[in-house]
Structures are given as structure tokens and as C-alpha cells.
Tab-separated table of C-alpha atoms in Angstrom:
chain	number	residue	atom	x	y	z
A	18	UNK	CA	173.234	81.628	166.168
A	19	UNK	CA	171.776	83.400	163.372
A	20	UNK	CA	168.017	83.376	163.192
A	21	UNK	CA	166.500	82.082	159.633
A	22	UNK	CA	164.575	84.235	157.193
A	23	UNK	CA	160.837	84.487	158.376
A	24	UNK	CA	161.901	83.939	161.957
A	25	UNK	CA	159.465	85.094	164.812
A	26	UNK	CA	159.828	86.522	168.161
A	27	UNK	CA	157.687	85.787	171.223
A	28	UNK	CA	157.892	86.678	174.942
A	29	UNK	CA	157.520	82.973	175.950
A	30	UNK	CA	157.074	79.730	174.023
A	31	UNK	CA	155.511	76.454	175.718
A	32	UNK	CA	155.987	73.049	173.980
A	33	UNK	CA	155.516	69.762	175.428
A	34	UNK	CA	155.230	65.896	174.410
A	35	UNK	CA	158.239	66.031	171.933
A	36	UNK	CA	158.668	62.313	172.458
A	37	UNK	CA	162.220	62.343	171.026
A	38	UNK	CA	163.476	59.008	170.614
A	39	UNK	CA	160.684	57.647	168.800
A	40	UNK	CA	159.919	57.309	165.194
A	41	UNK	CA	156.534	59.098	165.550
A	42	UNK	CA	157.992	62.236	166.641
A	43	UNK	CA	157.748	64.923	163.858
A	44	UNK	CA	161.285	66.124	164.285
A	45	UNK	CA	161.277	67.900	161.014
A	46	UNK	CA	158.619	70.393	161.912
A	47	UNK	CA	159.870	70.667	165.256
A	48	UNK	CA	163.244	71.520	164.250
A	49	UNK	CA	162.215	74.246	161.672
A	50	UNK	CA	159.951	75.631	164.435
A	51	UNK	CA	162.845	75.686	167.042
A	52	UNK	CA	165.074	77.526	164.443
A	53	UNK	CA	162.506	80.039	163.451
A	54	UNK	CA	161.586	80.983	166.685
A	55	UNK	CA	163.070	83.384	169.215
A	56	UNK	CA	161.894	83.796	172.552
A	57	UNK	CA	162.942	85.076	176.259
A	58	UNK	CA	161.390	82.018	177.984
A	59	UNK	CA	161.152	78.783	176.636
A	60	UNK	CA	159.312	76.204	178.759
A	61	UNK	CA	159.715	72.386	177.734
A	62	UNK	CA	156.532	70.850	179.229
A	63	UNK	CA	157.197	67.396	179.598
A	64	UNK	CA	157.802	64.246	177.618
A	65	UNK	CA	160.906	65.790	175.756
A	66	UNK	CA	162.683	62.453	175.636
A	67	UNK	CA	160.614	59.244	175.455
A	68	UNK	CA	162.399	56.981	177.993
A	69	UNK	CA	159.642	54.491	177.965
A	70	UNK	CA	160.205	53.787	174.109
A	71	UNK	CA	164.000	54.000	174.536
A	72	UNK	CA	164.147	51.463	177.110
A	73	UNK	CA	162.380	49.014	174.805
A	74	UNK	CA	164.002	49.705	171.695
A	75	UNK	CA	166.615	52.489	170.762
A	76	UNK	CA	165.889	54.899	168.051
A	77	UNK	CA	167.813	58.529	167.853
A	78	UNK	CA	168.903	60.204	164.563
A	79	UNK	CA	170.805	63.252	163.462
A	80	UNK	CA	167.550	65.601	163.696
A	81	UNK	CA	166.916	64.498	167.326
A	82	UNK	CA	170.642	65.406	168.072
A	83	UNK	CA	170.141	68.879	166.422
A	84	UNK	CA	167.132	69.544	168.282
A	85	UNK	CA	168.950	69.452	171.589
A	86	UNK	CA	171.766	71.355	169.994
A	87	UNK	CA	169.444	74.264	169.308
A	88	UNK	CA	167.726	74.301	172.453
A	89	UNK	CA	171.147	74.496	174.445
A	90	UNK	CA	172.192	77.095	172.049
A	91	UNK	CA	169.133	79.355	173.008
A	92	UNK	CA	169.982	78.861	176.538
A	93	UNK	CA	173.621	79.813	175.978
A	94	UNK	CA	172.372	82.907	173.997
A	95	UNK	CA	170.158	83.936	177.023
A	96	UNK	CA	166.845	82.389	176.700
A	97	UNK	CA	165.510	81.118	179.819
A	98	UNK	CA	164.574	77.525	179.460
A	99	UNK	CA	162.568	75.757	182.197
A	100	UNK	CA	162.321	71.861	181.747
A	101	UNK	CA	159.374	70.271	183.402
A	102	UNK	CA	159.745	66.392	182.984
A	103	UNK	CA	156.656	64.400	182.376
A	104	UNK	CA	155.961	60.794	182.743
A	105	UNK	CA	157.693	59.519	179.876
A	106	UNK	CA	160.903	61.318	181.063
A	107	UNK	CA	160.069	60.843	184.596
A	108	UNK	CA	163.604	59.470	185.333
A	109	UNK	CA	164.745	63.397	185.159
A	110	UNK	CA	162.467	64.028	188.483
A	111	UNK	CA	164.971	62.179	190.689
A	112	UNK	CA	167.297	65.098	189.699
A	113	UNK	CA	164.827	68.320	190.567
A	114	UNK	CA	165.520	71.048	191.137
A	115	UNK	CA	168.724	71.449	189.306
A	116	UNK	CA	170.155	73.477	186.547
A	117	UNK	CA	172.541	71.945	183.750
A	118	UNK	CA	174.096	73.786	180.526
A	119	UNK	CA	171.387	76.847	181.401
A	120	UNK	CA	168.427	74.606	181.391
A	121	UNK	CA	166.674	74.620	184.799
A	122	UNK	CA	164.972	71.583	185.880
A	123	UNK	CA	161.629	71.981	187.870
A	124	UNK	CA	158.488	69.978	188.877
A	125	UNK	CA	156.424	72.726	187.875
A	126	UNK	CA	156.510	76.808	187.430
A	127	UNK	CA	154.639	79.807	187.511
A	128	UNK	CA	154.754	82.171	184.491
A	129	UNK	CA	153.650	85.634	184.547
A	130	UNK	CA	152.608	87.161	181.462
A	131	UNK	CA	153.113	90.677	180.184
A	132	UNK	CA	149.710	91.852	181.360
A	133	UNK	CA	150.024	90.332	184.795
A	134	UNK	CA	148.233	86.974	184.647
A	135	UNK	CA	149.595	84.254	186.749
A	136	UNK	CA	149.942	80.902	184.884
A	137	UNK	CA	150.584	77.498	186.650
A	138	UNK	CA	152.942	75.289	184.125
A	139	UNK	CA	153.041	71.681	184.747
A	140	UNK	CA	153.096	68.441	182.431
A	141	UNK	CA	149.635	67.198	183.826
A	142	UNK	CA	150.147	63.465	184.309
A	143	UNK	CA	149.676	63.840	187.910
A	144	UNK	CA	145.986	64.624	186.935
A	145	UNK	CA	145.807	61.283	184.602
A	146	UNK	CA	144.030	58.636	186.790
A	147	UNK	CA	145.140	56.115	184.323
A	148	UNK	CA	148.871	57.083	184.665
A	149	UNK	CA	148.610	57.565	188.367
A	150	UNK	CA	146.778	54.629	189.566
A	151	UNK	CA	147.102	52.104	187.067
A	152	UNK	CA	150.665	52.154	185.460
A	153	UNK	CA	150.140	48.720	183.605
A	154	UNK	CA	146.920	50.138	181.701
A	155	UNK	CA	148.757	53.215	180.672
A	156	UNK	CA	151.763	51.131	179.179
A	157	UNK	CA	149.330	49.118	177.583
A	158	UNK	CA	147.714	52.458	176.181
A	159	UNK	CA	150.984	53.602	175.192
A	160	UNK	CA	151.397	50.243	173.016
A	161	UNK	CA	148.232	50.942	171.334
A	162	UNK	CA	148.784	54.531	170.720
A	163	UNK	CA	152.212	53.699	169.313
A	164	UNK	CA	150.672	51.323	166.995
A	165	UNK	CA	148.377	54.149	165.612
A	166	UNK	CA	151.364	56.244	164.999
A	167	UNK	CA	153.001	53.596	163.100
A	168	UNK	CA	149.825	53.535	160.835
A	169	UNK	CA	149.626	57.260	160.724
A	170	UNK	CA	153.332	57.308	159.270
A	171	UNK	CA	152.602	54.680	156.585
A	172	UNK	CA	149.387	56.697	155.813
A	173	UNK	CA	150.985	59.982	155.575
A	174	UNK	CA	153.775	58.330	153.327
A	175	UNK	CA	151.059	57.362	151.000
A	176	UNK	CA	149.461	60.770	151.053
A	177	UNK	CA	152.908	62.526	150.113
A	178	UNK	CA	153.264	60.338	147.151
A	179	UNK	CA	149.828	61.300	146.026
A	180	UNK	CA	150.607	64.792	146.569
A	181	UNK	CA	148.473	65.643	149.446
A	182	UNK	CA	149.873	67.688	152.804
A	183	UNK	CA	150.111	66.002	156.183
A	184	UNK	CA	147.213	64.831	158.122
A	185	UNK	CA	147.093	63.223	161.419
A	186	UNK	CA	145.177	60.052	161.185
A	187	UNK	CA	145.890	59.207	164.844
A	188	UNK	CA	144.488	62.344	166.199
A	189	UNK	CA	141.229	61.877	164.149
A	190	UNK	CA	140.989	58.415	165.462
A	191	UNK	CA	141.307	59.493	169.338
A	192	UNK	CA	138.939	62.202	168.540
A	193	UNK	CA	136.279	59.611	167.534
A	194	UNK	CA	136.302	57.637	170.655
A	195	UNK	CA	133.516	58.982	172.972
A	196	UNK	CA	135.564	57.912	175.984
A	197	UNK	CA	138.698	59.607	175.110
A	198	UNK	CA	136.552	63.001	174.847
A	199	UNK	CA	135.086	62.299	178.177
A	200	UNK	CA	138.517	61.730	179.602
A	201	UNK	CA	140.231	64.892	177.850
A	202	UNK	CA	137.201	66.872	179.603
A	203	UNK	CA	137.837	65.516	183.077
A	204	UNK	CA	141.564	66.022	182.445
A	205	UNK	CA	140.899	69.746	181.725
A	206	UNK	CA	138.687	70.268	184.579
A	207	UNK	CA	141.020	68.715	186.939
A	208	UNK	CA	143.860	71.097	185.848
A	209	UNK	CA	141.949	74.124	186.082
A	210	UNK	CA	140.796	73.213	189.550
A	211	UNK	CA	144.558	72.774	190.465
A	212	UNK	CA	145.363	76.263	189.135
A	213	UNK	CA	142.427	78.033	191.119
A	214	UNK	CA	143.631	76.035	194.079
A	215	UNK	CA	146.898	77.759	193.705
A	216	UNK	CA	145.475	81.001	193.189
A	217	UNK	CA	146.504	81.103	189.413
A	218	UNK	CA	144.461	82.792	186.590
A	219	UNK	CA	145.236	79.816	184.208
A	220	UNK	CA	147.236	76.581	183.606
A	221	UNK	CA	149.648	75.512	180.745
A	222	UNK	CA	149.980	71.936	180.297
A	223	UNK	CA	150.399	68.925	177.876
A	224	UNK	CA	150.260	65.055	178.124
A	225	UNK	CA	147.097	64.435	176.510
A	226	UNK	CA	148.416	65.522	173.049
A	227	UNK	CA	145.153	67.628	172.489
A	228	UNK	CA	145.910	71.473	171.983
A	229	UNK	CA	143.385	73.755	173.248
A	230	UNK	CA	142.839	77.141	174.624
A	231	UNK	CA	139.349	77.489	176.630
A	232	UNK	CA	138.015	78.815	180.044
A	233	UNK	CA	137.174	76.310	182.583
A	234	UNK	CA	135.223	77.474	185.393
A	235	UNK	CA	136.615	80.756	185.490
A	236	UNK	CA	140.295	79.580	184.624
A	237	UNK	CA	142.004	79.684	181.401
A	238	UNK	CA	143.038	76.046	180.554
A	239	UNK	CA	145.930	75.924	177.856
A	240	UNK	CA	147.264	72.679	176.350
A	241	UNK	CA	150.174	73.116	174.304
A	242	UNK	CA	149.488	70.033	172.274
A	243	UNK	CA	152.611	67.700	171.036
A	244	UNK	CA	155.005	67.193	168.304
A	245	UNK	CA	153.750	63.720	167.359
A	246	UNK	CA	150.120	64.535	165.860
A	247	UNK	CA	149.439	68.027	165.941
A	248	UNK	CA	152.787	69.887	165.741
A	249	UNK	CA	151.613	72.930	168.108
A	250	UNK	CA	152.953	75.279	170.584
A	251	UNK	CA	151.725	77.881	172.783
A	252	UNK	CA	153.136	81.278	172.470
A	253	UNK	CA	152.926	84.610	174.548
A	254	UNK	CA	153.312	87.804	172.492
A	255	UNK	CA	154.835	90.981	173.866
A	256	UNK	CA	151.630	92.233	174.975
A	257	UNK	CA	150.753	89.033	177.000
A	258	UNK	CA	148.397	87.771	174.346
A	259	UNK	CA	148.410	83.922	174.291
A	260	UNK	CA	147.995	82.037	170.928
A	261	UNK	CA	148.365	78.416	169.660
A	262	UNK	CA	150.482	78.077	166.562
A	263	UNK	CA	149.979	75.096	164.391
A	264	UNK	CA	153.156	74.545	162.489
A	265	UNK	CA	152.141	71.680	160.609
A	266	UNK	CA	149.060	73.445	159.215
A	267	UNK	CA	150.977	76.825	158.397
A	268	UNK	CA	154.025	75.071	156.769
A	269	UNK	CA	151.989	72.075	154.707
A	270	UNK	CA	152.947	73.195	151.273
A	271	UNK	CA	156.396	74.294	152.097
A	272	UNK	CA	157.080	71.188	154.127
A	273	UNK	CA	155.907	68.842	151.692
A	274	UNK	CA	158.364	70.081	149.090
A	275	UNK	CA	161.243	68.301	150.529
A	276	UNK	CA	163.988	69.618	148.184
A	277	UNK	CA	163.058	73.122	149.270
A	278	UNK	CA	163.323	72.525	152.955
A	279	UNK	CA	166.566	70.521	152.912
A	280	UNK	CA	168.656	73.502	153.498
A	281	UNK	CA	166.666	74.769	156.528
A	282	UNK	CA	166.636	71.396	158.209
A	283	UNK	CA	170.462	70.517	157.613
A	284	UNK	CA	172.699	70.871	160.576
A	285	UNK	CA	173.806	74.227	161.728
């Protein structure tokens, strides 16, 4: 698979919360990111396929197919692909541990950076008390969140017609709710504590769709975000430096010019 012009090479890439199978998935940004990125290790940190949504209504298009083809092509080409299922694709947890088509299915993983730091990699829903102890509330919250994403889609369609770039209304709404902010803080603290308990220097997770890198009680907490709202990934450079990449922000002007991107997004 020939890398497109402008491609980037990283030591490791961490992505989560793709939610393939939903209309909210920004599959255009995701496919472009995967095609223009090479790495030694690719971590799929949960909620890759949204089984919750697909059980209620089927949605799957050619871009979703192409995303899976690109990931499998990377595995065939030598990239170590580790898939850690989340709560929305929890059906795959019954098959762990196993390997298929070069993709390793694991409950969690440990990644060692180039500079020797040990990172615990897990989706994180185990530390979300709503998902863990009150599944009904989690599903209800999922319904409300999906409604916000529908609103987000129409909102951005209007912005596009007016010539404005993509901007996540749903992410902005979430940041305005004080209880959501408190829940994010509790989640970060719990994940950092688990990493410390296991003797790791940091933790990489997803689940809450809130990209961040910060120190929590001496442990580096890193959330790679999502591909529904923020379109972000966590990447490790050759020297071990860790960085959040905001693909939507970096490609706002070029992506809003749909004709110019058509060739890049067409199936390879």
C-alpha cells in the first residue's frame, strides 16, 4: 500500500471510539488519517464498531468498509495492530485473547515507549460507574448522546453551506454541563490510580470522548479522544514524545473543499 503524499510516520498510534456503524462517525476524517499515517504499532482502544447501535438499526457504508480494509492492510504490511474492545463492541471480549488477520485481540495492553516509560492501555469503561453498575442509564445516556450527534450533523451541514469549517456542537454542549465535567475528572483520577497500582508510568484510554494529556497524582493520563466529535489520535514519536493530533483542526480548510478531497477518500 503506497503512502499518500504528506504521510506521517510514528512509532505508535492510539485511536479509539471510532463508532463505525453510526452516522455520527467522521469516517471521512478517519480514513484520511489512516491512509496518511504509518506506524510500528497501532492500538485500537475500544468502541471501534458500535454494536449497540447496529443491533437497533443497521448503518454501514463503503467508507466504513474501506477503513477496515486499510487497518487490515497495515497489519499485513507489518504493523502490530492491537485491538482492545470497549463497551460498545463488548461482544468481542468473549473471544479474547486471540489473533485474526494479524490483529491481536486483548483485554488491555502494556506499551513501552522509546524512552522506557510503561503505559497501561485500556478502553476505560470498567471505571465508568454508570456503564458498570447501571446499564439502563448508560443506554439512556447513549440515546441522548446520539440525539446530540444528529443535531451536530445538521448543524455542521448548515455551517458547510455557509462556508464555515467543521466544529463539534455536541462536544461543546458536553463541556457546558458541570456534572459531565465532574464525571470526567473522576474518570481520569480512577484510570491514573489503576495505572499506578499496576506499576505503570501512565495510562492511555478512550471511552469518554474527551482528548487530554495531563499529569494526575504523578501518573500521566492520556485519552486519545474519538472520531465522532474531536477526530483526535494519540501518537508516539520516534524519541518517545507523546502528542495529541487533532485531525479535524489540521485539515479544516482542505476537508471542507470536498472536490479536492474526493481522490484521497476514494477506495484504494
